[in-house]
mmCIF file of C-alpha atoms in Angstrom:
data_model
loop_
_atom_site.group_PDB
_atom_site.id
_atom_site.type_symbol
_atom_site.label_atom_id
_atom_site.label_comp_id
_atom_site.label_asym_id
_atom_site.label_seq_id
_atom_site.Cartn_x
_atom_site.Cartn_y
_atom_site.Cartn_z
ATOM 1 C CA MET V 752 -12.088 41.145 100.691
ATOM 2 C CA GLU V 753 -14.525 38.225 100.858
ATOM 3 C CA ASN V 754 -13.696 35.190 98.717
ATOM 4 C CA LYS V 755 -16.585 34.363 96.584
ATOM 5 C CA ALA V 756 -15.204 32.182 94.592
ATOM 6 C CA ASN V 757 -16.384 29.239 96.645
ATOM 7 C CA LYS V 758 -19.653 30.660 97.708
ATOM 8 C CA LYS V 759 -23.113 30.626 95.417
ATOM 9 C CA ASP V 760 -25.430 33.507 95.650
ATOM 10 C CA ILE V 761 -28.458 30.558 95.940
ATOM 11 C CA PRO V 762 -31.550 31.699 97.555
ATOM 12 C CA SER V 763 -32.982 29.679 100.493
ATOM 13 C CA ILE V 764 -36.542 29.162 101.257
ATOM 14 C CA ASN V 765 -38.209 27.781 103.776
ATOM 15 C CA GLY V 766 -41.128 27.168 105.795
ATOM 16 C CA THR V 767 -41.902 28.405 109.099
ATOM 17 C CA LEU V 768 -42.206 25.429 110.411
ATOM 18 C CA ARG V 769 -39.793 23.446 108.653
ATOM 19 C CA ALA V 770 -36.940 26.033 109.528
ATOM 20 C CA HIS V 771 -35.484 23.576 112.061
ATOM 21 C CA SER V 772 -34.902 20.468 110.188
ATOM 22 C CA LEU V 773 -31.918 18.514 110.223
ATOM 23 C CA GLN V 774 -28.828 20.100 107.906
ATOM 24 C CA ILE V 775 -26.342 17.697 106.979
ATOM 25 C CA PRO V 776 -23.191 19.771 107.366
ATOM 26 C CA GLU V 777 -21.959 22.467 104.681
ATOM 27 C CA VAL V 778 -18.492 20.833 103.805
ATOM 28 C CA ILE V 779 -20.115 17.893 102.322
ATOM 29 C CA TRP V 780 -21.390 20.441 99.576
ATOM 30 C CA LYS V 781 -17.473 20.433 98.551
ATOM 31 C CA ALA V 782 -17.574 16.856 97.310
ATOM 32 C CA LYS V 783 -18.023 16.019 93.581
ATOM 33 C CA GLY V 784 -21.244 13.940 94.138
ATOM 34 C CA MET V 785 -21.970 11.569 91.937
ATOM 35 C CA LEU V 786 -25.372 10.668 89.268
ATOM 36 C CA VAL V 787 -26.873 7.976 90.216
ATOM 37 C CA LEU V 788 -30.094 7.362 87.719
ATOM 38 C CA GLY V 789 -30.139 10.694 86.960
ATOM 39 C CA ARG V 790 -29.992 12.285 90.401
ATOM 40 C CA ARG V 791 -26.664 13.718 91.564
ATOM 41 C CA ILE V 792 -25.706 12.940 95.234
ATOM 42 C CA LYS V 793 -22.961 14.635 97.319
ATOM 43 C CA SER V 794 -24.725 13.314 100.921
ATOM 44 C CA VAL V 795 -26.194 9.941 101.876
ATOM 45 C CA LEU V 796 -28.151 9.835 105.302
ATOM 46 C CA PHE V 797 -27.165 6.935 106.923
ATOM 47 C CA SER V 798 -30.534 6.258 108.523
ATOM 48 C CA THR V 799 -33.526 4.190 108.805
ATOM 49 C CA ASP V 800 -35.251 6.376 111.160
ATOM 50 C CA ILE V 801 -38.353 8.292 108.864
ATOM 51 C CA ALA V 802 -38.843 11.014 111.023
ATOM 52 C CA ILE V 803 -35.248 12.056 110.324
ATOM 53 C CA ILE V 804 -35.296 10.816 106.922
ATOM 54 C CA ARG V 805 -38.487 13.201 106.260
ATOM 55 C CA ASN V 806 -36.702 16.061 107.983
ATOM 56 C CA CYS V 807 -33.375 16.791 106.583
ATOM 57 C CA ASN V 808 -31.509 18.032 103.876
ATOM 58 C CA ALA V 809 -29.408 15.058 102.665
ATOM 59 C CA ASP V 810 -29.148 13.929 98.734
ATOM 60 C CA ALA V 811 -30.040 10.453 99.263
ATOM 61 C CA VAL V 812 -30.461 7.644 102.338
ATOM 62 C CA LEU V 813 -28.288 4.794 103.123
ATOM 63 C CA ALA V 814 -30.599 2.755 104.838
ATOM 64 C CA VAL V 815 -28.842 -0.449 106.131
ATOM 65 C CA TYR V 816 -29.441 -1.512 109.770
ATOM 66 C CA PRO V 817 -27.817 -4.717 111.878
ATOM 67 C CA PHE V 818 -30.536 -7.240 111.579
ATOM 68 C CA THR V 819 -32.246 -9.648 108.763
ATOM 69 C CA PRO V 820 -33.199 -6.964 106.045
ATOM 70 C CA GLN V 821 -37.205 -7.547 105.948
ATOM 71 C CA GLN V 822 -39.565 -6.441 102.780
ATOM 72 C CA ILE V 823 -41.818 -4.363 104.948
ATOM 73 C CA ILE V 824 -38.742 -2.024 106.271
ATOM 74 C CA SER V 825 -37.848 -1.467 103.205
ATOM 75 C CA GLN V 826 -40.317 -0.464 101.512
ATOM 76 C CA THR V 827 -41.859 1.659 104.134
ATOM 77 C CA ILE V 828 -38.492 3.701 104.263
ATOM 78 C CA ILE V 829 -38.987 3.723 100.475
ATOM 79 C CA ASN V 830 -42.777 5.067 100.717
ATOM 80 C CA ALA V 831 -42.015 7.545 103.381
ATOM 81 C CA SER V 832 -38.472 8.799 101.725
ATOM 82 C CA SER V 833 -38.707 12.215 99.569
ATOM 83 C CA ILE V 834 -35.499 11.209 98.438
ATOM 84 C CA PRO V 835 -33.865 8.288 96.995
ATOM 85 C CA VAL V 836 -33.018 5.403 99.115
ATOM 86 C CA PHE V 837 -30.237 2.599 99.086
ATOM 87 C CA ALA V 838 -31.429 -0.474 100.906
ATOM 88 C CA GLY V 839 -29.645 -2.501 102.621
ATOM 89 C CA VAL V 840 -29.960 -6.705 101.592
ATOM 90 C CA GLY V 841 -27.721 -8.353 103.924
ATOM 91 C CA GLY V 842 -24.040 -9.540 103.564
ATOM 92 C CA GLY V 843 -23.368 -10.775 106.889
ATOM 93 C CA THR V 844 -25.426 -13.085 108.613
ATOM 94 C CA THR V 845 -28.156 -12.787 105.903
ATOM 95 C CA THR V 846 -26.817 -13.590 101.794
ATOM 96 C CA GLY V 847 -27.213 -16.009 99.590
ATOM 97 C CA VAL V 848 -30.823 -16.348 97.537
ATOM 98 C CA ARG V 849 -32.431 -14.348 100.393
ATOM 99 C CA SER V 850 -30.598 -11.516 99.859
ATOM 100 C CA VAL V 851 -30.784 -11.629 95.513
ATOM 101 C CA ILE V 852 -34.564 -11.925 96.494
ATOM 102 C CA MET V 853 -34.665 -8.669 98.936
ATOM 103 C CA ALA V 854 -32.469 -6.526 96.042
ATOM 104 C CA ARG V 855 -35.341 -7.765 93.531
ATOM 105 C CA ASP V 856 -37.763 -6.646 95.966
ATOM 106 C CA ALA V 857 -36.188 -3.418 97.142
ATOM 107 C CA GLU V 858 -35.890 -2.446 93.311
ATOM 108 C CA ALA V 859 -39.162 -3.110 92.830
ATOM 109 C CA HIS V 860 -40.258 -1.039 95.261
ATOM 110 C CA GLY V 861 -38.584 1.885 93.966
ATOM 111 C CA ALA V 862 -35.064 1.529 95.451
ATOM 112 C CA PHE V 863 -32.219 3.576 93.471
ATOM 113 C CA GLY V 864 -29.316 1.122 94.367
ATOM 114 C CA VAL V 865 -29.295 -1.788 96.814
ATOM 115 C CA VAL V 866 -26.503 -2.147 99.672
ATOM 116 C CA VAL V 867 -24.453 -5.248 100.407
ATOM 117 C CA ASN V 868 -22.108 -6.209 103.683
ATOM 118 C CA GLY V 869 -18.533 -6.322 103.376
ATOM 119 C CA PRO V 870 -18.353 -10.694 103.861
ATOM 120 C CA MET V 871 -21.129 -10.694 100.896
ATOM 121 C CA LYS V 872 -19.449 -13.536 98.199
ATOM 122 C CA ASN V 873 -18.510 -12.130 94.976
ATOM 123 C CA ASP V 874 -20.884 -15.062 93.151
ATOM 124 C CA ILE V 875 -23.998 -13.667 95.130
ATOM 125 C CA ILE V 876 -23.115 -10.110 93.851
ATOM 126 C CA ARG V 877 -22.783 -11.761 90.911
ATOM 127 C CA MET V 878 -25.766 -13.347 91.115
ATOM 128 C CA MET V 879 -27.465 -10.155 92.376
ATOM 129 C CA LYS V 880 -26.236 -8.198 89.082
ATOM 130 C CA GLN V 881 -28.521 -10.299 87.200
ATOM 131 C CA ALA V 882 -31.414 -10.030 89.032
ATOM 132 C CA VAL V 883 -31.761 -6.247 89.385
ATOM 133 C CA ASP V 884 -30.908 -3.408 87.038
ATOM 134 C CA ILE V 885 -30.386 -0.859 89.980
ATOM 135 C CA PRO V 886 -26.669 -0.237 91.159
ATOM 136 C CA ILE V 887 -25.118 -2.049 93.898
ATOM 137 C CA ILE V 888 -23.279 -1.069 96.207
ATOM 138 C CA VAL V 889 -20.766 -2.753 97.819
ATOM 139 C CA THR V 890 -19.319 -2.154 101.097
ATOM 140 C CA VAL V 891 -15.389 -1.940 101.816
ATOM 141 C CA LEU V 892 -14.214 -2.603 105.474
ATOM 142 C CA ASN V 893 -9.884 -2.284 104.817
ATOM 143 C CA SER V 894 -7.362 -1.658 101.774
ATOM 144 C CA LYS V 895 -7.181 -5.736 102.009
ATOM 145 C CA VAL V 896 -10.237 -5.882 99.879
ATOM 146 C CA ASP V 897 -9.824 -7.138 96.009
ATOM 147 C CA ILE V 898 -11.741 -4.540 94.543
ATOM 148 C CA GLN V 899 -11.163 -5.632 91.079
ATOM 149 C CA ALA V 900 -12.809 -8.515 92.251
ATOM 150 C CA ARG V 901 -15.761 -6.648 93.395
ATOM 151 C CA LEU V 902 -15.962 -4.910 90.028
ATOM 152 C CA ASP V 903 -16.048 -7.653 88.249
ATOM 153 C CA ALA V 904 -18.782 -9.414 90.076
ATOM 154 C CA GLY V 905 -21.106 -6.371 89.585
ATOM 155 C CA ALA V 906 -20.841 -3.918 92.230
ATOM 156 C CA SER V 907 -21.494 -0.404 90.442
ATOM 157 C CA ILE V 908 -20.509 2.117 93.534
ATOM 158 C CA LEU V 909 -17.843 1.336 96.951
ATOM 159 C CA ASN V 910 -18.883 2.032 100.294
ATOM 160 C CA VAL V 911 -15.854 2.268 102.233
ATOM 161 C CA SER V 912 -16.414 2.380 106.067
ATOM 162 C CA ALA V 913 -13.353 1.580 107.614
ATOM 163 C CA ALA V 914 -13.987 4.287 111.032
ATOM 164 C CA ALA V 915 -10.607 6.280 111.577
ATOM 165 C CA ASN V 916 -8.923 4.924 108.374
ATOM 166 C CA THR V 917 -11.345 5.775 106.198
ATOM 167 C CA PRO V 918 -9.510 8.576 104.409
ATOM 168 C CA GLN V 919 -6.288 6.203 103.652
ATOM 169 C CA VAL V 920 -8.654 3.238 102.389
ATOM 170 C CA VAL V 921 -9.864 5.638 99.805
ATOM 171 C CA ARG V 922 -6.534 6.958 98.591
ATOM 172 C CA ASP V 923 -6.022 3.721 97.986
ATOM 173 C CA ILE V 924 -8.575 2.841 96.282
ATOM 174 C CA ARG V 925 -8.564 6.123 94.378
ATOM 175 C CA LYS V 926 -4.767 5.343 93.350
ATOM 176 C CA LYS V 927 -5.653 2.330 91.262
ATOM 177 C CA PHE V 928 -9.608 2.909 90.258
ATOM 178 C CA PRO V 929 -9.141 6.184 89.570
ATOM 179 C CA LYS V 930 -12.740 6.922 87.819
ATOM 180 C CA VAL V 931 -14.580 4.132 90.563
ATOM 181 C CA PRO V 932 -17.765 5.957 92.398
ATOM 182 C CA ILE V 933 -16.923 6.019 96.243
ATOM 183 C CA ILE V 934 -19.540 6.938 98.901
ATOM 184 C CA ALA V 935 -17.526 6.849 101.931
ATOM 185 C CA THR V 936 -18.235 7.989 105.984
ATOM 186 C CA GLY V 937 -17.173 11.504 106.751
ATOM 187 C CA GLY V 938 -16.482 11.482 110.117
ATOM 188 C CA PRO V 939 -17.744 13.523 113.054
ATOM 189 C CA THR V 940 -15.953 16.881 111.964
ATOM 190 C CA ASP V 941 -15.684 19.406 109.614
ATOM 191 C CA GLU V 942 -12.067 18.709 108.678
ATOM 192 C CA SER V 943 -12.614 14.686 108.719
ATOM 193 C CA ILE V 944 -14.936 15.167 105.948
ATOM 194 C CA LEU V 945 -12.876 17.358 104.148
ATOM 195 C CA GLU V 946 -9.761 14.864 104.355
ATOM 196 C CA THR V 947 -12.084 12.102 103.421
ATOM 197 C CA ILE V 948 -13.657 14.549 100.158
ATOM 198 C CA GLU V 949 -9.829 15.530 99.381
ATOM 199 C CA ALA V 950 -8.740 11.663 99.382
ATOM 200 C CA GLY V 951 -11.077 11.170 96.505
ATOM 201 C CA ALA V 952 -14.765 10.298 97.909
ATOM 202 C CA ASN V 953 -17.010 11.313 95.435
ATOM 203 C CA THR V 954 -20.302 11.198 98.258
ATOM 204 C CA ILE V 955 -20.391 11.646 101.811
ATOM 205 C CA SER V 956 -22.169 9.385 104.234
ATOM 206 C CA TYR V 957 -23.593 11.397 107.534
ATOM 207 C CA THR V 958 -24.734 9.966 110.685
ATOM 208 C CA PRO V 959 -27.520 12.016 112.277
ATOM 209 C CA PRO V 960 -27.976 12.579 116.201
ATOM 210 C CA SER V 961 -30.801 10.417 117.105
ATOM 211 C CA CYS V 962 -34.327 11.635 117.640
ATOM 212 C CA ALA V 963 -33.718 10.740 121.369
ATOM 213 C CA GLN V 964 -30.734 13.439 120.757
ATOM 214 C CA ILE V 965 -32.523 15.863 119.215
ATOM 215 C CA PHE V 966 -35.629 15.551 121.749
ATOM 216 C CA GLY V 967 -33.163 15.801 124.370
ATOM 217 C CA GLN V 968 -31.984 19.534 123.180
ATOM 218 C CA MET V 969 -35.435 20.690 122.298
ATOM 219 C CA MET V 970 -37.039 19.449 125.926
ATOM 220 C CA ASP V 971 -33.662 21.448 127.234
ATOM 221 C CA ASN V 972 -34.651 24.826 125.608
ATOM 222 C CA TYR V 973 -38.079 24.233 126.634
ATOM 223 C CA ARG V 974 -37.027 24.071 130.274
ATOM 224 C CA ALA V 975 -35.266 27.622 130.131
ATOM 225 C CA ASP V 976 -37.913 28.734 128.088
ATOM 226 C CA ALA V 977 -41.239 27.553 130.711
ATOM 227 C CA ASP V 978 -41.000 30.504 133.262
ATOM 228 C CA LYS V 979 -41.089 33.474 130.736
ATOM 229 C CA ALA V 980 -43.251 31.644 128.407
ATOM 230 C CA ASP V 981 -46.793 33.180 127.737
ATOM 231 C CA LEU V 982 -49.550 30.163 127.912
ATOM 232 C CA THR V 983 -52.449 32.480 127.075
ATOM 233 C CA ASN V 984 -53.782 31.508 123.519
ATOM 234 C CA THR V 985 -53.377 34.484 120.279
ATOM 235 C CA ALA V 986 -56.037 36.065 118.640
ATOM 236 C CA THR V 987 -54.927 33.601 115.914
ATOM 237 C CA ASP V 988 -55.025 30.446 118.258
ATOM 238 C CA GLN V 989 -58.779 31.877 119.646
ATOM 239 C CA ALA V 990 -59.776 32.261 115.741
ATOM 240 C CA LEU V 991 -58.952 28.662 114.851
ATOM 241 C CA MET V 992 -60.017 27.441 118.373
ATOM 242 C CA GLN V 993 -63.551 29.408 117.234
ATOM 243 C CA MET V 994 -63.734 27.835 113.708
ATOM 244 C CA PHE V 995 -63.389 24.131 115.008
ATOM 245 C CA SER V 996 -65.762 24.436 117.336
ATOM 246 C CA ILE V 997 -68.214 25.868 114.406
ATOM 247 C CA LEU V 998 -67.535 22.825 112.380
ATOM 248 C CA ASP V 999 -68.052 20.424 115.380
#
């Protein structure tokens, strides 16, 4: 007998052109999620690619990139995204007052939260907390981080990114801080994602394939079907072409 306890009869409606959008692994929906400014977030897409952001079913975007944060990049992603954006504002090479200004500007542009990297000093987090009213998401790289000091400085959410050690780091944090909101990287497989959820992560960050990888797969399919493709115009195509010729 089919186990219906973990399944819900949820209607699914898709457009023809949007039916091939990027889907996050279904196992992520097992996460409890967290409420951020009234929005329940179980999945976070780790990407700055606007095309992927606009064509995925994640709950939010983690817009962090390996360059000096720039207002125009954050603003563009926030404006183009149809889901909440957590914007990176530094923590490594970019820090100090510049990061605080970046956080303030990200809030003004509509970010749901700002993300600081592991090296960010607590004094800067404290200063940032005074400047913005949106959550400050602090990245945790290992179990040696003084979590209490981070929380005292103003961290609202922890973002655990410890590679293969992520589930263990989440467990260590959860033992001492049972209620702190945790985003964590889920890893490459359903099993690793589920392990991270069971370790105590509220929300899973998912790294999607690149546009180049997705496009490469599409081109392989196009090449495979090229010999049998019917390239003649359909009646609908011909009618549309005639309509546009009249408009010209």
